[in-house]
XYZ file of C-alpha atoms in Angstrom:
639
model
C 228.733 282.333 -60.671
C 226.356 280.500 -58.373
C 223.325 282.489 -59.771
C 224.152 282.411 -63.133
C 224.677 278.724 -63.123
C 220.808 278.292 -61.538
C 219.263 280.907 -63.754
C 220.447 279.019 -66.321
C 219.759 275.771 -65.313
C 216.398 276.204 -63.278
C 215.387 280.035 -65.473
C 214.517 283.136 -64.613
C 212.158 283.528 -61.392
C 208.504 284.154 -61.681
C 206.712 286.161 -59.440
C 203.806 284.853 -57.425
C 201.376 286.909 -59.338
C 202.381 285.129 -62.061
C 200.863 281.679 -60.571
C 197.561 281.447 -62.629
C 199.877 281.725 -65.479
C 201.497 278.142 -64.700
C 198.657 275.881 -64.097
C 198.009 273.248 -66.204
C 195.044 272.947 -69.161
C 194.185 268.916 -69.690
C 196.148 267.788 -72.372
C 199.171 269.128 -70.524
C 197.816 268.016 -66.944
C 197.246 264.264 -68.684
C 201.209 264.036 -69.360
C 201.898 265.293 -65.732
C 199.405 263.637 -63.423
C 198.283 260.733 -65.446
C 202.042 259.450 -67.006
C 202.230 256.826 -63.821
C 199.395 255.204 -64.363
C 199.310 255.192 -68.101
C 202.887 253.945 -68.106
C 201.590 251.149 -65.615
C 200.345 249.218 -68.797
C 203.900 248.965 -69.829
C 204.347 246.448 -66.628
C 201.450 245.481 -65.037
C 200.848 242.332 -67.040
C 204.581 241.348 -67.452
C 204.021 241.307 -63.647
C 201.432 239.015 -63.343
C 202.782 236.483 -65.477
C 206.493 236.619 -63.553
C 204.691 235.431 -60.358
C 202.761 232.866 -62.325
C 204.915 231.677 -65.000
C 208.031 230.318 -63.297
C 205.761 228.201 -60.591
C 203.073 226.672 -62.839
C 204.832 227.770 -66.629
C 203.175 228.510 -69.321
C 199.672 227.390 -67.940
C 199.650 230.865 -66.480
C 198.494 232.478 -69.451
C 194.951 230.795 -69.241
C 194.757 233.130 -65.907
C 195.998 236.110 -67.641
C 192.558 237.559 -68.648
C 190.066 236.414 -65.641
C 192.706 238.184 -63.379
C 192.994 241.694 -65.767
C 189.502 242.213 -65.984
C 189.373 241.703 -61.803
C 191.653 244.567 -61.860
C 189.977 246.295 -64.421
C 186.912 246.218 -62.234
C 188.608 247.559 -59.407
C 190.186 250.316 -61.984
C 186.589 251.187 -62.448
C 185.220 251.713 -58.545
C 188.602 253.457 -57.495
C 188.291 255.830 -60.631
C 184.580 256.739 -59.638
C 185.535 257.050 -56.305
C 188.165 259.343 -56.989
C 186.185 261.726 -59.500
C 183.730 262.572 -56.343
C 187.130 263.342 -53.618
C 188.454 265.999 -56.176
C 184.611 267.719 -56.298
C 184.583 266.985 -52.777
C 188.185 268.615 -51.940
C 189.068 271.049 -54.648
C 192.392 272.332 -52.506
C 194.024 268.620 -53.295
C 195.841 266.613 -51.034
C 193.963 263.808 -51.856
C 193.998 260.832 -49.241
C 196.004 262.785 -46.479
C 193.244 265.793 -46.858
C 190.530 263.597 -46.598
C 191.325 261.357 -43.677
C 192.013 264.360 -41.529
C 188.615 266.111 -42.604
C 186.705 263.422 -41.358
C 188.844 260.385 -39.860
C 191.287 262.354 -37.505
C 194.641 262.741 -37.457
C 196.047 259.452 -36.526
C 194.610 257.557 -40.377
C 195.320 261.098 -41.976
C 199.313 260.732 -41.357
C 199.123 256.869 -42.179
C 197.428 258.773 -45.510
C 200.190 260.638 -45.677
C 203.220 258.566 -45.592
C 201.599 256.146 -47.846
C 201.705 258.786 -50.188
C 204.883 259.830 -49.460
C 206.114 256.222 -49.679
C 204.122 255.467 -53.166
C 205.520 258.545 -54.583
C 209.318 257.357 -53.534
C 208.330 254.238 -54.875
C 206.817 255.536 -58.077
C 209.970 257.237 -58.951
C 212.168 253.975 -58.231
C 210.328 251.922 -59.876
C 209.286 253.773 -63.144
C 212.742 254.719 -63.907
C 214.359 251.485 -63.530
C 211.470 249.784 -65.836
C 211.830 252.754 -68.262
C 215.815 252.020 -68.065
C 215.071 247.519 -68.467
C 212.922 248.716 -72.089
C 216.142 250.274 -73.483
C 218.432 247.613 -72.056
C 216.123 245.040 -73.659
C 216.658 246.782 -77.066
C 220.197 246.900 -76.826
C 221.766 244.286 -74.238
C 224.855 245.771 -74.022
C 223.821 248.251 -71.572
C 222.468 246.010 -68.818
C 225.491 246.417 -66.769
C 225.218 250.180 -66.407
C 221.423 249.970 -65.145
C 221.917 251.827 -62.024
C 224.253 254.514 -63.385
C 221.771 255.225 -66.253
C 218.453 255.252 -63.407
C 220.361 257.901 -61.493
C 221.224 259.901 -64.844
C 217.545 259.753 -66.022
C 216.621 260.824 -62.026
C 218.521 263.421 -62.466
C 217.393 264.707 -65.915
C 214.067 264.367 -64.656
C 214.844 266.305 -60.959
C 216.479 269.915 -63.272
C 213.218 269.721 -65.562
C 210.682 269.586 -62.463
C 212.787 272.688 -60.779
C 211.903 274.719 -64.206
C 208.354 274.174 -63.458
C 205.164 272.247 -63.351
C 204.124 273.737 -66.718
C 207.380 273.454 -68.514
C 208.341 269.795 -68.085
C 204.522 269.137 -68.728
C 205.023 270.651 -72.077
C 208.711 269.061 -72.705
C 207.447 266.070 -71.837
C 203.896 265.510 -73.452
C 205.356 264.177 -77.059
C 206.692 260.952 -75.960
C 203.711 260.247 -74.094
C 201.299 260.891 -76.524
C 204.118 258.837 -78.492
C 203.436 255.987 -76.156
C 199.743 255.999 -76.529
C 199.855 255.958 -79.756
C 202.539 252.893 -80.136
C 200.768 250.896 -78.034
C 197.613 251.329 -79.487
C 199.059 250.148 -82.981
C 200.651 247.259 -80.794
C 197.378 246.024 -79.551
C 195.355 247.343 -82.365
C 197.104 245.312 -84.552
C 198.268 241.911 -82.513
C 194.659 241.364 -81.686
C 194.014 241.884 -85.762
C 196.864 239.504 -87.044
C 195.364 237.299 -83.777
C 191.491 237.270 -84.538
C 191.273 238.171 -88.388
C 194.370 236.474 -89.613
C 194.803 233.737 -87.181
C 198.414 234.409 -86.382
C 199.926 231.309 -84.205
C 201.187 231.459 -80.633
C 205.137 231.913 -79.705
C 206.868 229.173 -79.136
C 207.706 228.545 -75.786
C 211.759 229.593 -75.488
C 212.530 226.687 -73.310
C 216.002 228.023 -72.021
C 213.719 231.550 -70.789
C 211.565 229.251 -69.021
C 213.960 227.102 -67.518
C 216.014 229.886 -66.575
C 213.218 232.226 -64.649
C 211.780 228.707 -63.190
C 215.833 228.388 -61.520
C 215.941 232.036 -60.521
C 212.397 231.617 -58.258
C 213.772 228.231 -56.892
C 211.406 226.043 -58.893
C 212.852 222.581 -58.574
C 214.392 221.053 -62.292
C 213.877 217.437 -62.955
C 216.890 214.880 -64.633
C 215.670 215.950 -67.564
C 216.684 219.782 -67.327
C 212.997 221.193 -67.295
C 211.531 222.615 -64.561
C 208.845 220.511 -62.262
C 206.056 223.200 -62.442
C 203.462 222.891 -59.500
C 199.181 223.415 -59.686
C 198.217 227.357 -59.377
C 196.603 227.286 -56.079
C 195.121 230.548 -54.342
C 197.867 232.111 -53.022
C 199.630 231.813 -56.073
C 196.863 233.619 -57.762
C 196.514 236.190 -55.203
C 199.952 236.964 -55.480
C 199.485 237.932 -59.264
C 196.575 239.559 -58.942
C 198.517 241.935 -56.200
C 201.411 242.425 -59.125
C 198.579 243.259 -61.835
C 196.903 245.878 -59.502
C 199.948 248.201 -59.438
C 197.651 248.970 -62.639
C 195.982 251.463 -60.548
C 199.274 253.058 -58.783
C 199.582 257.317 -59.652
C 195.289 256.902 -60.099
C 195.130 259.082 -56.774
C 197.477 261.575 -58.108
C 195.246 263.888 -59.688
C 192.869 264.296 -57.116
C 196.158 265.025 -54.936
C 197.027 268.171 -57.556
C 193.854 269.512 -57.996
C 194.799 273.307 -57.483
C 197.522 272.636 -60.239
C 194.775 272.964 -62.609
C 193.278 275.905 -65.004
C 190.070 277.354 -63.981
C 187.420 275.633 -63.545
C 190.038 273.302 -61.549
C 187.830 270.696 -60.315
C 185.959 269.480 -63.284
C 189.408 269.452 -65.498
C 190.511 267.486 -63.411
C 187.670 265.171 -63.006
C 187.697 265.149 -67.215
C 191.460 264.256 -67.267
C 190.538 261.673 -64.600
C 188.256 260.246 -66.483
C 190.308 260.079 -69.594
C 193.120 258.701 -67.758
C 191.293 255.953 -66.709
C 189.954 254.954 -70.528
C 193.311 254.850 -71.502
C 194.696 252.472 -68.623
C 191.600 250.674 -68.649
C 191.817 250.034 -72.411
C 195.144 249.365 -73.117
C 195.560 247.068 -70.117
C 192.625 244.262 -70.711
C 194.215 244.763 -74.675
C 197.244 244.098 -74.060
C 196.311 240.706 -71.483
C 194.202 239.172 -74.215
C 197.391 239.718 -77.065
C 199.430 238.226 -74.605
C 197.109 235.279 -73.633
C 196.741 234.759 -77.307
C 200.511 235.348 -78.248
C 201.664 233.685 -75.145
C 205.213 234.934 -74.894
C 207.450 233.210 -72.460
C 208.274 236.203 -70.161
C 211.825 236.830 -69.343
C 213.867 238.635 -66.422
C 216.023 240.384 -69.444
C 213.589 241.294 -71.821
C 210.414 243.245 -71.095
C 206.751 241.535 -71.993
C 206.559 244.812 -74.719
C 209.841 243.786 -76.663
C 209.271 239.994 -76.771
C 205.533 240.764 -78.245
C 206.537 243.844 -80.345
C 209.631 241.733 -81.821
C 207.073 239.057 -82.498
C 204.380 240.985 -84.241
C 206.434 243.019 -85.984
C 209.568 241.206 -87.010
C 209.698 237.555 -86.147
C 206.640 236.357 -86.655
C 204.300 235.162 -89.392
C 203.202 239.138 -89.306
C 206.202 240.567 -89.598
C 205.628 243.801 -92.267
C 209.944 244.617 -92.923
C 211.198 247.876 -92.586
C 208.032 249.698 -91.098
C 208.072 247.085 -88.291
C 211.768 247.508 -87.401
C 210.847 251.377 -87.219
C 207.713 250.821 -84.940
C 209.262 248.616 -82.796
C 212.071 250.924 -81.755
C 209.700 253.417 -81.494
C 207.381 251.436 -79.047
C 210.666 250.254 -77.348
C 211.973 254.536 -77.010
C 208.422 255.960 -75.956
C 208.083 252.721 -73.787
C 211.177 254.171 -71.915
C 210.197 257.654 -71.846
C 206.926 257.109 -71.184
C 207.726 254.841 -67.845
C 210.543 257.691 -66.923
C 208.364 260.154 -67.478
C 206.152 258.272 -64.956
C 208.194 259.653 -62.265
C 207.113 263.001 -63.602
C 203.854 262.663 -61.417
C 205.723 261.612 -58.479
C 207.660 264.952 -59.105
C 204.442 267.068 -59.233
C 202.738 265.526 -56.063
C 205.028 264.300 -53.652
C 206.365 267.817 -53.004
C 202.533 269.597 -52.812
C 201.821 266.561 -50.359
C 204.426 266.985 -48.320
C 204.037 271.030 -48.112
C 200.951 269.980 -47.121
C 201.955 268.103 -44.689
C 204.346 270.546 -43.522
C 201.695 272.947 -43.231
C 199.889 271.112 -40.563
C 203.484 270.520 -38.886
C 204.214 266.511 -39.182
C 207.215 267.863 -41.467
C 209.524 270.280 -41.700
C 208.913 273.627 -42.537
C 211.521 273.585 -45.063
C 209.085 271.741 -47.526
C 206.281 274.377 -47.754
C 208.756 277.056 -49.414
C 207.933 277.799 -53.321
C 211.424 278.351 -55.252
C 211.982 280.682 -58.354
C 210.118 278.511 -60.319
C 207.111 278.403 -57.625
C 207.862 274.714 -57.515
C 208.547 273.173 -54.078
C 211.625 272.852 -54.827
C 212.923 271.261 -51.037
C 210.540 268.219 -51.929
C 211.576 267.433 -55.781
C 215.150 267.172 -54.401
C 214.355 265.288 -51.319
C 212.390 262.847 -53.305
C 215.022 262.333 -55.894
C 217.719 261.845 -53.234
C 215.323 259.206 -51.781
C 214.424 257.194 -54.673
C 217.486 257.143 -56.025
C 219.213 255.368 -52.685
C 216.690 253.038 -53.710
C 217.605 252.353 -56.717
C 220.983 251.818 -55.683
C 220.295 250.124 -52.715
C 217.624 247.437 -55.291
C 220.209 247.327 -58.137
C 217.655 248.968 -60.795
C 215.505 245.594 -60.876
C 211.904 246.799 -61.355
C 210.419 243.203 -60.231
C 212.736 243.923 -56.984
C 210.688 247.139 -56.271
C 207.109 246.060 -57.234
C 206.489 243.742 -53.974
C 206.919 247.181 -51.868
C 205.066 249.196 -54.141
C 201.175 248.408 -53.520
C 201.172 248.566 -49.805
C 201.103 252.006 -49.796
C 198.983 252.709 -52.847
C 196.289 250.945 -51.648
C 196.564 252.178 -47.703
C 195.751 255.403 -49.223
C 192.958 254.078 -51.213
C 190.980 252.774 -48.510
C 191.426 255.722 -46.184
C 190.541 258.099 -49.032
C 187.518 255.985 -49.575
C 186.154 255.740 -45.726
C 186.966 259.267 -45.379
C 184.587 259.768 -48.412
C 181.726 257.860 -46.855
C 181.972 259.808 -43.497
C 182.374 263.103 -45.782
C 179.204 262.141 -47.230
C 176.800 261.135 -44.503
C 178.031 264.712 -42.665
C 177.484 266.594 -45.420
C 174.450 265.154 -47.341
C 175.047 266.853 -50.509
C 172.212 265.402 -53.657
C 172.638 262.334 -54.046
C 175.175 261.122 -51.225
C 173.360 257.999 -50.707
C 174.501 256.934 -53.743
C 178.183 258.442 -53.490
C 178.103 256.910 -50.015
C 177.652 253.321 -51.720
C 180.296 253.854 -54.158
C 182.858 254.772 -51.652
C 181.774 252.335 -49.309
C 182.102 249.543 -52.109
C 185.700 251.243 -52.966
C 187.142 251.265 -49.427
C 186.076 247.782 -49.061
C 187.218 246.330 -52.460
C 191.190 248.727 -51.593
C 190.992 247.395 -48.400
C 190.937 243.580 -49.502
C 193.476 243.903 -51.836
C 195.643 245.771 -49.501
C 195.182 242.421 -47.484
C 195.925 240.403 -50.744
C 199.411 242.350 -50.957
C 200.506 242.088 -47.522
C 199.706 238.636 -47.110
C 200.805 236.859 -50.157
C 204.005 239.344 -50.704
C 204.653 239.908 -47.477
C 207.839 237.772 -47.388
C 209.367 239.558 -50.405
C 209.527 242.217 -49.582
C 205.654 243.779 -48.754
C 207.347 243.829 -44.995
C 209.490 246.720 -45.390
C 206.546 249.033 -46.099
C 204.724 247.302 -43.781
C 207.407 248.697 -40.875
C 207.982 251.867 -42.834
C 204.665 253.698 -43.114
C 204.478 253.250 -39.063
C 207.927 255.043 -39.105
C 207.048 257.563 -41.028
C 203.784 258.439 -39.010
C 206.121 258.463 -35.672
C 208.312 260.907 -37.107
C 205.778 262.580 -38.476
C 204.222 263.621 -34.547
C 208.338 263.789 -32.890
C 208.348 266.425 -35.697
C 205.116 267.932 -34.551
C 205.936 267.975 -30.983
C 208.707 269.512 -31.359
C 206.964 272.497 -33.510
C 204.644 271.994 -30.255
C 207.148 272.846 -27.689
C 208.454 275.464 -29.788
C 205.035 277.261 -30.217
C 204.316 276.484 -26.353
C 208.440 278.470 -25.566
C 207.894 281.444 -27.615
C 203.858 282.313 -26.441
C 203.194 284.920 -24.983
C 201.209 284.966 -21.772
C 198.522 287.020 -20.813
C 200.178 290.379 -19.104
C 203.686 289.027 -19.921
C 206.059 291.690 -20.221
C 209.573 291.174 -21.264
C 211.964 292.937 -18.364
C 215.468 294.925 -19.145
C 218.529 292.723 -18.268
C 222.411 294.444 -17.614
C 224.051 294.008 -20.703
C 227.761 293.229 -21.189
C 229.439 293.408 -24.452
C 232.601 291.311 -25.232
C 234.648 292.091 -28.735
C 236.833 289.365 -29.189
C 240.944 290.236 -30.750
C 243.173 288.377 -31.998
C 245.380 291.598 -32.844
C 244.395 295.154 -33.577
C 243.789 295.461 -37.441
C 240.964 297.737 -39.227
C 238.468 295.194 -38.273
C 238.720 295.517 -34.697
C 238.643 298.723 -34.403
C 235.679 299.483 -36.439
C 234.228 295.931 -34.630
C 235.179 298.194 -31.028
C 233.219 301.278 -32.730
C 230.277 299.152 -32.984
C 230.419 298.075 -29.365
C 230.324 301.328 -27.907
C 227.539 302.334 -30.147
C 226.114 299.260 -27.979
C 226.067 301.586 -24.597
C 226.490 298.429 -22.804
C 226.141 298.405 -19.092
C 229.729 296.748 -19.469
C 232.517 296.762 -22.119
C 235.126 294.971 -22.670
C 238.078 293.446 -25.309
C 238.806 289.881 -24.240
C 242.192 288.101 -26.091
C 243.376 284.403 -25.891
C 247.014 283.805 -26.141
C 249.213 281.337 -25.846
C 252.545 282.587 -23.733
C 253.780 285.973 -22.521
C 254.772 286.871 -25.516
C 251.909 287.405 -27.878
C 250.086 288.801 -24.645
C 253.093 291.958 -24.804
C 252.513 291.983 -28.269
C 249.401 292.971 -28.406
C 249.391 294.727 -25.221
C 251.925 297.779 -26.456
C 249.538 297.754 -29.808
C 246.402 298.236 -27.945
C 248.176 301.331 -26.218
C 250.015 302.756 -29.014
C 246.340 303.070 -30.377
C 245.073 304.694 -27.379
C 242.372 302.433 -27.333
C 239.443 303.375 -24.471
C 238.123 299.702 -23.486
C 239.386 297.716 -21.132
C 241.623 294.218 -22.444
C 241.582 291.125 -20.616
C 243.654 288.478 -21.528
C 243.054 284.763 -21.554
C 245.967 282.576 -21.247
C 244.789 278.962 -23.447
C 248.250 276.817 -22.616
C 246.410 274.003 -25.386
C 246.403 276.722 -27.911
C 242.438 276.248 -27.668
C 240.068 279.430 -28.547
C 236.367 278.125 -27.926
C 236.661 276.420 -24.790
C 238.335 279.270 -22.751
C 236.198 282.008 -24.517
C 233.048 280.091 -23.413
C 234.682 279.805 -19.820
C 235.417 283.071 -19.709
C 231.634 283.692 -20.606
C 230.367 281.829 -17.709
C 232.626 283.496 -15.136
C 230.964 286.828 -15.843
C 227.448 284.922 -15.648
C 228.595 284.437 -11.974
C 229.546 287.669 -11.510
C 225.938 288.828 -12.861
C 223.809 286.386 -13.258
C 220.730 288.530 -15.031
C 223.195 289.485 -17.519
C 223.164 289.264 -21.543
C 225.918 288.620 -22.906
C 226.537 290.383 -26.670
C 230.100 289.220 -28.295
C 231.392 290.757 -31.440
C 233.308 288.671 -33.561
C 235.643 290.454 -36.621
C 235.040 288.429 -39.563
C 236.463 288.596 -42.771
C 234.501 289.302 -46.053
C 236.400 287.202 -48.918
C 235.763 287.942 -52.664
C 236.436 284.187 -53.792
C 235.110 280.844 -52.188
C 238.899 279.586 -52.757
C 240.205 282.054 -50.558
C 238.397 280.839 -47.444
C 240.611 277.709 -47.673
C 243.474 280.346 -46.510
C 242.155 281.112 -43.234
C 241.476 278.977 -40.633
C 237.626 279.840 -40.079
C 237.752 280.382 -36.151
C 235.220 282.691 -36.099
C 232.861 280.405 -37.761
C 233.243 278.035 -35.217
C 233.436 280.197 -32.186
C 230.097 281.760 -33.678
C 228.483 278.668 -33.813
C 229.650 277.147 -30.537
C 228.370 280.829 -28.691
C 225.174 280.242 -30.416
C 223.955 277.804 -28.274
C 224.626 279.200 -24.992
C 221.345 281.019 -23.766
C 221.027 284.298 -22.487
C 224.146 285.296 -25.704
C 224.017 286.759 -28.840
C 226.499 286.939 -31.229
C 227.039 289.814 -33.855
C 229.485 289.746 -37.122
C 231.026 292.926 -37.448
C 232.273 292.229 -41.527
C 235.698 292.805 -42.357
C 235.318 294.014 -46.057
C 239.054 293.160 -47.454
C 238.016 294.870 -51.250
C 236.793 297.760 -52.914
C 233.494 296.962 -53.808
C 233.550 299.970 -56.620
C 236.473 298.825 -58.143
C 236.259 295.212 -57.365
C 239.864 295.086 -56.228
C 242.058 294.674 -52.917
């Protein structure tokens, strides 16, 4: 039942031959690697103007542009810079590959759990802004925000088991949907704004006093809030919110190999295109919104109030057409920004098997499933995020304070690693590449500052204390592979020397099972053989006494009297009293075990076994062998 329930769920397996066969051409690779940081545009500004609005109101849209094209500047450097680390690094890994090529391995796992942390992150927060567009359409469903994050997790977790290549190709129309929406929303606010000279919003008063109350702005006596000058931090602040513009820009370069032939440059292409979209609709959609200047709400994403605006409120409203394009901005809006989490799905698993590969995780996570998907990380990472959802209540302006920390960490080691990469290998033209890097390490590594300084008391702080957490588990992970490697060497001229063997088969009474488990023993030719029994009174010790001699059985019973009706403990005592007796010895014990044909009928036995197995399992110098008790015809399927 078990297998037909994942084959039908996850699909047939595919055979690792068949691995060319799922990589990824561009248009496909744009909706997998590129849907984070196109659906960025759906939030970015909203995010800038929800740190400045409720301090200094609706002044804060005179800053809107100045502090988009900053952004869009720094779009521009991180996007070159990026282009020359997946030439550079063709097997991915991105950030984490490059700081241990050339910075060492200390920056390389503070690479890495950024990553790890930004992907987490990505998932968390996508979802639950993907779930606030549909609960700004229809209200109703605010209360159920969490449930509905988790369900869409979920969704998204089953499609990423079937494949890289499948979701890509379930998910690509409502992206492409997206892109296409909100080019007709700019592409036609910024007409109705410049050609047609369509009038600002009106300032909803009770939106503006409410966010002011929410982010403890004082109110005067005459219910309005007492708005305050925009000084530096303040601006900081929002230009740290707007930069989570560039968050899932690194992802590509991290999936590389995921690529069709000739990997690196369609990657670099996609790249590329990525950027002209984010780029593009991300300065259009700050100057419609510094010319529409919507009062930006907690309830209502910055897409709906503009969208309701342009196409059925306002001046410009055009009927029927704009009630069907503004539900369908408001649906690929929400897929698009769930569908974000589809890149987190892609890389955070390759990452981490990389990571796993060099031992700072475990092992686990560099096993391909069926589907030759990691499969360990896609469930570990939607376990993870979606604790965090929980544990943040859905609210995307919650998460976005602890998203850029690590986003940026990773830029600016990707980018110094790049300028070391370059000088030591001095390809044509590496002056120049060394410049650009050098200019996009420094530029990351000032707005990392940015972030942690002006957010850092809402939140900034937890990622802050949990990227060094991650890198220390990261090396108690790799020691311990350490001292495992170090046990199990093999010295020069070691050879491994013959020990006295003693075989125990543990009864409980003599059944089928025992026998054949006594059969097995003696096959053994142990130095020493014995049955060993643990009963509770004189009685059962009588009892199975006259049975073992009415079977003539040749090997020697002890009994063990357990007056607590206890079967571990005196077993394992038992054990040590023959170490004693020789203490070179290894000790075999054969446990009967029953073979059920239903999972229900395991609840009818008490599962002794099991635990004696597992308790004998850590005693050294023991082994411990099943002999199966078979209680069905396996021909007939029948008892």
């Amino acid at each position: 039942m078990y297998s037909a329930l994942k084959r039908l769920i996850v699909g047939p397996p595919i055979a690792s031959t068949e691995e060319a066969h799922t990589r990824l051409g561009r248009p496909t690779a744009l909706t997998v690697f590129a849907s984070d940081a196109i659906s960025s545009t759906a939030y970015a500004t909203e995010e800038i103007l929800l740190v400045l609005v409720p301090v200094v109101g609706m002044v804060a849209l005179n800053s809107l542009v100045p502090i988009s094209l900053v952004v869009a500047l720094l779009l521009t450097i991180v996007i070159t810079s990026y282009r020359q680390t997946i030439y550079a690094y063709p097997s991915g890994g991105g950030s984490y590959v490059v700081s241990r090529e050339n910075l060492g391995v200390l920056p390389s796992l503070i690479a890495g759990a950024s990553l790890l942390v930004d992907y987490i992150l990505t998932v968390a927060v996508s979802v639950s802004a993907g779930i606030a567009a549909i609960t700004s359409a229809f209200s109703e469903l605010l209360p159920y925000r969490v449930t509905l994050c988790l369900i869409a997790i979920a969704v998204m977790t089953l499609a990423n088991l079937r494949g890289a290549k499948e979701s890509g190709k379930l998910f690509a129309p409502p992206v492409y949907t997206y892109i296409v929406s909100l080019a007709l929303l700019i592409g036609y606010g910024l007409y109705e704004i410049f050609l047609r000279d369509l009038p600002p919003m009106e300032t909803n008063v009770s939106s503006l006093v409410e966010l002011a109350r929410q982010h403890g702005t004082p109110i005067g006596s005459d219910g309005l809030p007492l708005f305050s000058s925009l000084g530096m931090l303040l601006l900081l602040r929002a230009f740290s919110s707007g930069a989570v513009a560039l968050t899932g820009i690194e992802a590509i370069s991290n999936g590389v190999p995921a690529f069709k032939k000739p990997e690196s440059h369609n990657a670099a292409t996609t790249l590329i295109a990525m950027g002209l979209i984010l780029g593009t609709a991300f300065m259009g959609l700050s100057v419609v919104a510094h010319n529409l200047k919507p009062t930006v709400s907690e309830e209502e994403t910055l897409l709906s109030i503009m969208g309701r605006y342009l196409y059925l409120d306002g001046p410009s409203s055009i009927g029927d057409l704009g009630n069907v394009l503004y539900y369908v901005l408001q649906f690929s809006t929400f897929a698009i920004l769930i569908l974000a989490a589809n890149t987190a799905f892609a890389d955070f698993p390759r990452v981490s098997s990389i990571i796993a590969g060099d031992g700072y995780l475990p092992r686990q996570l560099t096993n391909r499933g069926d589907r030759l998907v990691f499969s360990n990380g896609i469930i570990l990472l939607a376990l993870v995020a979606s604790i965090l959802i929980v544990a943040f209540g859905g609210v995307t302006s919650a998460l976005i304070p602890l998203y850029a920390v690590g986003v940026f960490t990773g830029f600016t080691l990707s980018q110094a690693g790049m300028v070391l990469h370059h000088r030591r290998v001095r390809e044509k033209g590496w002056r120049r590449n060394q410049v650009i890097n050098a200019v996009g390490a420094l530029a990351t590594f000032v707005v990392l500052l940015v972030v942690v300084v002006s957010k850092f008391a809402i939140g900034a702080w937890i990622p802050v204390l949990l990227i060094p957490i991650i890198v220390m588990m990261f090396k108690a992970i790799h020691r311990h592979y350490v001292r495992v490697a170090t046990a199990i060497s093999v010295p020069e001229g070691y050879r491994s020397k013959r020990h006295r063997h003693t075989v125990i088969v543990l009864v409980g009474q003599v059944h089928r099972g025992v026998l054949d488990a006594i059969t097995y023993a003696r096959s053994l030719a142990p130095d020493r053989l014995m049955a060993v029994t643990v009963v509770h009174d004189e009685e059962q010790q009588q009892r199975l006494q006259k049975q073992w001699e009415e079977y003539d059985i040749p090997v020697e019973l002890r009994t063990i009297y357990s007056p607590y009706r206890e079967l571990a403990g005196p077993v394992m005592a038992f054990i040590d009293e023959l170490d004693r007796e020789w203490p070179d010895d290894i000790v075999t014990v054969v446990v009967p075990e029953f073979v059920l044909s239903h999972w229900w009928e395991q609840l009818l036995h008490n599962q002794s076994a099991l635990v004696l197995r597992t308790r004998l399992r850590m005693r050294p110098n023991t082994v411990v062998t099943a002999v199966p008790i078979h209680l069905y015809d396996r021909a007939e399927e029948r008892y």
